[in-house]
Coordinates of C-alpha atoms and ligand atoms in Angstrom, one line a residue:
M187 CA 36.1 40.0 102.7
D188 CA 35.5 38.6 99.2
L189 CA 32.1 38.3 97.4
I190 CA 31.8 34.6 98.2
S191 CA 32.1 35.2 102.0
V192 CA 29.6 38.1 101.8
R193 CA 27.2 35.8 100.0
E194 CA 27.7 33.0 102.6
L195 CA 26.9 35.5 105.4
A196 CA 23.9 36.9 103.5
K197 CA 22.4 33.4 103.1
K198 CA 21.5 33.3 106.8
S199 CA 18.9 36.0 106.5
I200 CA 16.2 36.7 103.8
A201 CA 16.7 40.5 104.1
A202 CA 20.5 40.2 103.8
S203 CA 20.2 37.8 100.9
C204 CA 17.8 40.3 99.1
L205 CA 20.3 43.1 99.7
Y206 CA 23.1 41.0 98.2
Y207 CA 21.0 40.1 95.1
L208 CA 20.1 43.8 94.6
Y209 CA 23.8 44.7 94.6
D210 CA 24.8 41.7 92.5
D211 CA 22.1 42.4 89.9
W212 CA 23.2 46.0 89.6
R213 CA 26.8 44.9 89.3
T214 CA 25.9 42.4 86.5
G215 CA 24.0 45.0 84.7
R216 CA 27.0 47.3 84.7
Q217 CA 29.3 44.4 83.5
I218 CA 26.9 43.6 80.6
A219 CA 26.8 47.3 79.7
L220 CA 30.6 47.2 79.5
G221 CA 30.6 44.1 77.3
N222 CA 31.5 41.5 79.9
I223 CA 29.0 38.7 79.3
E224 CA 30.9 35.9 81.1
T225 CA 28.9 33.9 83.6
E226 CA 29.0 30.8 85.8
S227 CA 25.4 30.0 84.8
G228 CA 25.4 27.2 82.3
A229 CA 29.0 26.3 83.1
R230 CA 27.9 22.7 83.8
H231 CA 30.5 20.5 82.1
S232 CA 33.7 21.8 83.8
L233 CA 32.7 20.0 86.9
M234 CA 31.7 16.7 85.2
S235 CA 33.6 13.7 83.9
T236 CA 33.5 13.2 80.2
K237 CA 31.3 10.2 80.7
D238 CA 28.8 12.2 82.8
S239 CA 28.8 15.0 80.3
I240 CA 28.0 12.6 77.4
S241 CA 25.1 11.1 79.5
Y242 CA 23.8 14.6 80.3
I243 CA 23.9 15.6 76.6
R244 CA 22.2 12.4 75.5
K245 CA 19.5 12.8 78.2
V246 CA 18.8 16.4 77.1
Y247 CA 18.6 15.3 73.4
N248 CA 16.4 12.3 74.2
D249 CA 14.1 14.3 76.4
Y250 CA 13.5 16.8 73.6
L251 CA 12.6 13.9 71.2
A252 CA 10.2 12.5 73.9
Y253 CA 8.6 15.9 74.6
G254 CA 8.2 16.6 70.9
R255 CA 7.0 13.0 70.3
V256 CA 9.3 12.7 67.3
Q257 CA 12.0 10.3 66.2
K258 CA 14.3 13.1 65.0
F259 CA 14.3 16.8 64.3
Q260 CA 14.7 18.3 60.9
G261 CA 15.2 21.6 59.2
R262 CA 16.3 24.8 61.0
I263 CA 16.5 24.7 64.8
A264 CA 17.0 27.3 67.5
E265 CA 18.5 26.2 70.8
I266 CA 18.2 28.9 73.5
G267 CA 20.7 29.0 76.3
P268 CA 22.9 26.0 75.5
G269 CA 25.4 27.0 78.3
D270 CA 29.0 25.9 77.9
N271 CA 28.6 22.9 75.6
F272 CA 27.2 22.3 72.1
G273 CA 26.8 18.5 72.2
V274 CA 23.0 18.8 71.9
A275 CA 23.5 20.9 68.7
L276 CA 26.0 18.3 67.4
L277 CA 23.4 15.5 67.9
L278 CA 20.7 17.6 66.3
L279 CA 22.9 18.2 63.3
T280 CA 24.0 14.6 63.1
H281 CA 20.4 13.2 63.2
G282 CA 18.6 15.4 60.7
A283 CA 18.8 19.2 61.4
E284 CA 20.1 21.3 58.6
E285 CA 21.2 24.3 60.8
V286 CA 21.2 25.1 64.5
D287 CA 21.2 28.7 65.9
A288 CA 22.4 28.7 69.5
I289 CA 21.3 31.9 71.3
D290 CA 22.7 33.0 74.6
R291 CA 22.6 36.3 76.5
F292 CA 25.7 35.3 78.4
Y293 CA 28.9 33.4 77.7
S294 CA 29.1 30.5 80.2
K295 CA 32.6 29.9 81.3
R296 CA 34.2 26.8 79.7
D297 CA 37.4 24.8 79.8
H298 CA 38.6 24.0 76.3
D299 CA 40.3 20.8 77.2
T300 CA 37.2 19.5 78.9
Q301 CA 35.1 20.5 75.9
W302 CA 37.6 18.9 73.5
K303 CA 37.3 15.5 75.3
I304 CA 33.5 15.7 75.2
Y305 CA 33.3 16.5 71.5
S306 CA 35.9 13.8 70.6
E307 CA 34.1 11.1 72.6
L308 CA 30.7 12.1 71.2
C309 CA 32.0 12.0 67.6
S310 CA 33.6 8.6 68.2
E311 CA 30.3 7.2 69.7
E312 CA 28.4 8.6 66.7
G313 CA 30.9 7.3 64.2
L314 CA 31.4 10.9 62.9
E315 CA 34.4 11.7 60.7
N316 CA 35.0 15.3 61.8
P317 CA 32.2 17.8 61.9
F318 CA 34.5 20.6 62.9
L319 CA 36.4 23.0 60.7
G320 CA 39.5 23.2 62.9
D321 CA 39.7 22.7 66.7
P322 CA 36.5 21.3 68.1
G323 CA 34.3 24.0 69.5
E324 CA 31.2 26.1 69.0
I325 CA 32.8 28.3 66.4
T326 CA 34.0 25.5 64.2
L327 CA 31.0 23.1 64.3
Q328 CA 29.6 23.0 60.8
G329 CA 25.9 24.0 60.7
L330 CA 26.0 25.8 64.0
G331 CA 25.5 29.6 64.3
Y332 CA 26.5 30.8 67.7
H333 CA 25.0 34.1 69.0
P334 CA 26.6 34.9 72.4
G335 CA 25.6 38.2 74.0
V336 CA 22.2 38.2 72.4
A337 CA 19.2 37.7 74.7
A338 CA 16.4 35.5 73.4
E339 CA 14.0 38.4 73.8
E340 CA 16.1 40.5 71.4
F341 CA 16.9 37.6 69.0
F342 CA 13.3 36.6 68.3
A343 CA 12.0 40.2 68.3
A344 CA 14.4 40.9 65.4
R345 CA 13.2 37.7 63.8
R346 CA 16.2 36.9 61.7
E347 CA 14.8 33.5 60.5
Y348 CA 11.9 31.1 60.6
Y349 CA 12.4 27.9 62.5
D350 CA 11.1 24.3 62.4
V351 CA 11.9 23.8 66.1
I352 CA 12.8 26.2 69.0
L353 CA 13.9 24.5 72.1
S354 CA 15.4 25.1 75.6
R355 CA 16.1 23.5 78.9
A356 CA 16.4 25.3 82.2
V357 CA 16.5 28.6 80.4
L358 CA 13.1 30.4 80.1
E359 CA 13.1 30.9 83.9
H360 CA 16.2 33.1 83.4
L361 CA 14.8 35.4 80.8
F362 CA 13.9 38.9 81.8
D363 CA 10.7 38.7 79.6
P364 CA 9.9 35.1 78.8
I365 CA 6.3 35.8 77.8
G366 CA 7.4 38.5 75.3
A367 CA 10.0 36.2 74.0
L368 CA 7.5 33.4 73.6
R369 CA 5.2 35.7 71.6
D370 CA 8.1 36.5 69.2
M371 CA 9.1 32.8 69.1
A372 CA 5.6 31.9 68.0
K373 CA 5.8 34.4 65.2
S374 CA 9.2 32.9 64.2
L375 CA 7.9 29.4 63.7
K376 CA 7.4 27.9 60.2
P377 CA 3.9 26.4 59.6
G378 CA 4.0 23.1 61.6
G379 CA 7.0 24.3 63.6
I380 CA 7.2 23.4 67.3
L381 CA 8.3 24.9 70.6
I382 CA 9.7 22.7 73.3
H383 CA 10.7 24.4 76.6
R384 CA 11.5 22.7 79.9
I385 CA 11.2 25.3 82.6
D386 CA 12.5 25.0 86.2
L387 CA 10.3 27.3 88.4
R388 CA 12.3 26.8 91.6
D389 CA 14.3 29.5 93.3
H390 CA 17.7 28.1 92.1
G391 CA 19.2 28.2 95.6
M392 CA 18.5 31.9 96.2
F393 CA 17.2 31.2 99.7
P394 CA 18.8 27.8 100.6
N395 CA 18.1 27.7 104.3
H396 CA 14.5 28.8 104.1
H397 CA 11.1 27.6 102.8
P398 CA 11.4 26.5 99.1
L399 CA 8.8 29.2 98.0
T400 CA 10.5 32.0 99.9
H401 CA 11.2 33.8 96.6
L402 CA 7.4 34.2 96.1
T403 CA 7.2 36.4 99.2
I404 CA 9.5 39.2 98.0
N405 CA 7.9 42.4 96.8
E406 CA 7.4 42.4 93.0
L407 CA 9.5 45.6 92.2
I408 CA 12.3 44.6 94.6
Y409 CA 12.4 41.0 93.2
R410 CA 12.7 42.3 89.6
R411 CA 15.6 44.5 90.7
M412 CA 17.2 41.4 92.2
T413 CA 17.0 39.3 89.1
S414 CA 16.5 40.9 85.7
E415 CA 20.1 41.7 84.9
S416 CA 21.7 38.6 86.4
G417 CA 19.3 36.1 84.9
R418 CA 18.2 34.8 88.4
P419 CA 14.8 33.1 88.3
N420 CA 12.1 35.5 86.9
R421 CA 9.3 34.1 89.1
I422 CA 7.0 33.7 86.0
L423 CA 4.9 30.8 87.1
I424 CA 2.7 28.2 85.3
H425 CA -0.4 30.4 85.2
R426 CA 1.4 33.0 83.1
Y427 CA 2.6 30.4 80.6
R428 CA -1.0 29.0 80.4
E429 CA -2.5 32.4 79.8
W430 CA 0.1 33.0 77.0
L431 CA -0.7 29.6 75.4
E432 CA -4.4 30.3 75.5
E433 CA -4.0 33.6 73.7
S434 CA -1.5 32.3 71.2
N435 CA -2.7 30.6 68.0
L436 CA -0.6 27.6 68.8
D437 CA -1.8 24.1 69.6
G438 CA 0.0 23.3 72.8
K439 CA 0.1 21.9 76.3
I440 CA 1.9 22.3 79.6
C441 CA 2.8 19.3 81.7
I442 CA 4.1 19.3 85.3
T443 CA 7.5 17.8 86.3
R444 CA 8.1 19.2 89.8
L445 CA 6.1 20.3 92.8
A446 CA 7.0 22.4 95.8
G447 CA 8.3 20.4 98.8
I448 CA 8.8 17.3 96.7
K449 CA 12.4 16.4 96.2
N450 CA 12.4 14.4 93.0
E451 CA 11.4 15.4 89.5
F452 CA 8.9 13.2 87.7
K453 CA 7.9 12.5 84.1
P454 CA 5.7 15.2 82.6
V455 CA 2.1 14.7 83.7
C456 CA -1.1 16.8 84.2
W457 CA -2.2 17.8 87.7
D458 CA -5.0 15.2 87.9
D459 CA -2.5 12.4 87.2
I460 CA -0.3 13.3 90.2
P461 CA -0.9 11.0 93.2
N462 CA -3.1 12.7 95.9
R463 CA -0.5 12.3 98.6
T464 CA 2.1 14.1 96.5
R465 CA -0.3 16.9 95.6
N466 CA -1.4 17.4 99.2
K467 CA 2.2 17.7 100.4
A468 CA 2.9 20.4 97.8
L469 CA -0.4 22.2 98.7
T470 CA 0.7 22.2 102.3
A471 CA 4.0 23.8 101.3
V472 CA 2.0 26.6 99.5
Q473 CA -0.3 27.2 102.5
Q474 CA 2.7 27.8 104.7
V475 CA 3.8 30.8 102.6
R476 CA 0.4 32.0 101.5
P477 CA 0.0 34.6 104.3
K478 CA 3.4 36.2 103.2
L479 CA 3.0 36.1 99.4
A480 CA 4.0 39.1 97.3
R481 CA 0.9 41.1 96.4
N482 CA 0.9 40.2 92.7
L483 CA 0.8 36.5 93.5
R484 CA -2.0 36.5 96.1
N485 CA -4.7 35.7 93.5
V486 CA -2.8 32.8 92.1
S487 CA -4.4 29.4 93.0
D488 CA -2.7 27.0 95.4
E489 CA -2.4 24.4 92.6
D490 CA -0.6 26.9 90.4
L491 CA 1.8 28.1 93.1
A492 CA 2.6 24.4 94.0
V493 CA 4.0 23.8 90.5
T494 CA 7.8 24.2 90.4
G495 CA 8.7 22.5 87.0
I496 CA 7.0 22.3 83.7
V497 CA 7.4 21.2 80.1
L498 CA 5.7 23.5 77.5
T499 CA 5.2 22.2 74.0
A500 CA 3.3 23.9 71.2
K501 CA 2.8 23.6 67.5
A502 CA 2.1 26.3 64.9
Ligands
SAM197 C1 21.0 27.0 83.7 S1 21.7 27.4 82.2 C2 21.1 26.0 81.2 C3 22.1 25.5 80.2 C4 21.7 24.3 79.4 N1 20.5 24.5 78.7 C5 21.6 23.1 80.3 O1 20.6 22.5 80.3 O2 22.6 22.7 80.9 C6 20.8 28.8 81.6 C7 21.3 29.3 80.3 O3 20.4 30.4 79.8 C8 21.2 31.5 79.4 N2 20.4 32.7 79.4 C9 20.1 33.4 80.5 N3 19.3 34.5 80.2 C10 19.1 34.4 78.9 C11 18.4 35.2 77.9 N4 17.7 36.3 78.3 N5 18.4 34.8 76.6 C12 19.2 33.7 76.2 N6 19.8 32.9 77.1 C13 19.8 33.3 78.4 C14 22.4 31.4 80.3 O4 23.5 32.2 79.8 C15 22.7 29.9 80.3 O5 23.4 29.5 79.2

């Protein structure tokens, strides 16, 4: 039986799923130790048409502008966890950035023909001559410094540079120490520099046939062993980001984009601006798992447990 069939079998039971994730996390840790950093995580574009890839890249870029409330980004930028494509970096560089550092603990699998089509189309839409020094890709894009195999936690602790902007999308939930990394990112900002992180707090399909907050019921130590090497969701929730923001010297805010038990994402808002009906549905979802919550989450409020997506912005 191959690993995929084992995984399919395990999905049926929470305990079996946990055993699978414990094994898979250990296996990934060994692979990383041996220098194999290839992953399916972030391999988004191989399954998309060129048109859909371009729309996704433009959406990510435009969301960053909207979250940062700016017309364009300038100076030195760090993009954490770009995944398999560097179109966002290309747009940043085309519209004002001097340099972009792309930092990724893993190497998301990518198909070079697919990537070539995306870069060619993006360059043609942007009226760009040729920003690449050779075959289009992350190595040849002028102004891009690519750092595969370097965790954000390590990169910012080593503080190679100071940045005007540090951004990420769907990444901080995969870090093994997002709060430590944020502390170091704050120290890596130039005066007036900004952080923009969009964070997905859901379980990323870990327990697909169960309650959407099932991952919050797993014992803390076991959960860590299931997730820290493989980059599965770290279960750091909104209250931890809020505590970090309050103790930082940054001027920032956290807006909500998703709630438990609510299918669709919404534009970033604060809790009070979410319709009562939506909030109550999410609070009911929390109450269903509250009796089984992991010990370290029992003191967290229902409102905080209900939040499954946020945008964190902060200025130095
Ligand atoms: C879900 S993908 C998101 C990719 C891309 N930002 C997007 O929106 O499509 C998560 C990315 O975070 C990266 N990642 C996971 N853990 C990391 C860490 N500790 N430091 C830096 N990057 C990490 C993964 O390799 C992957 O590229």
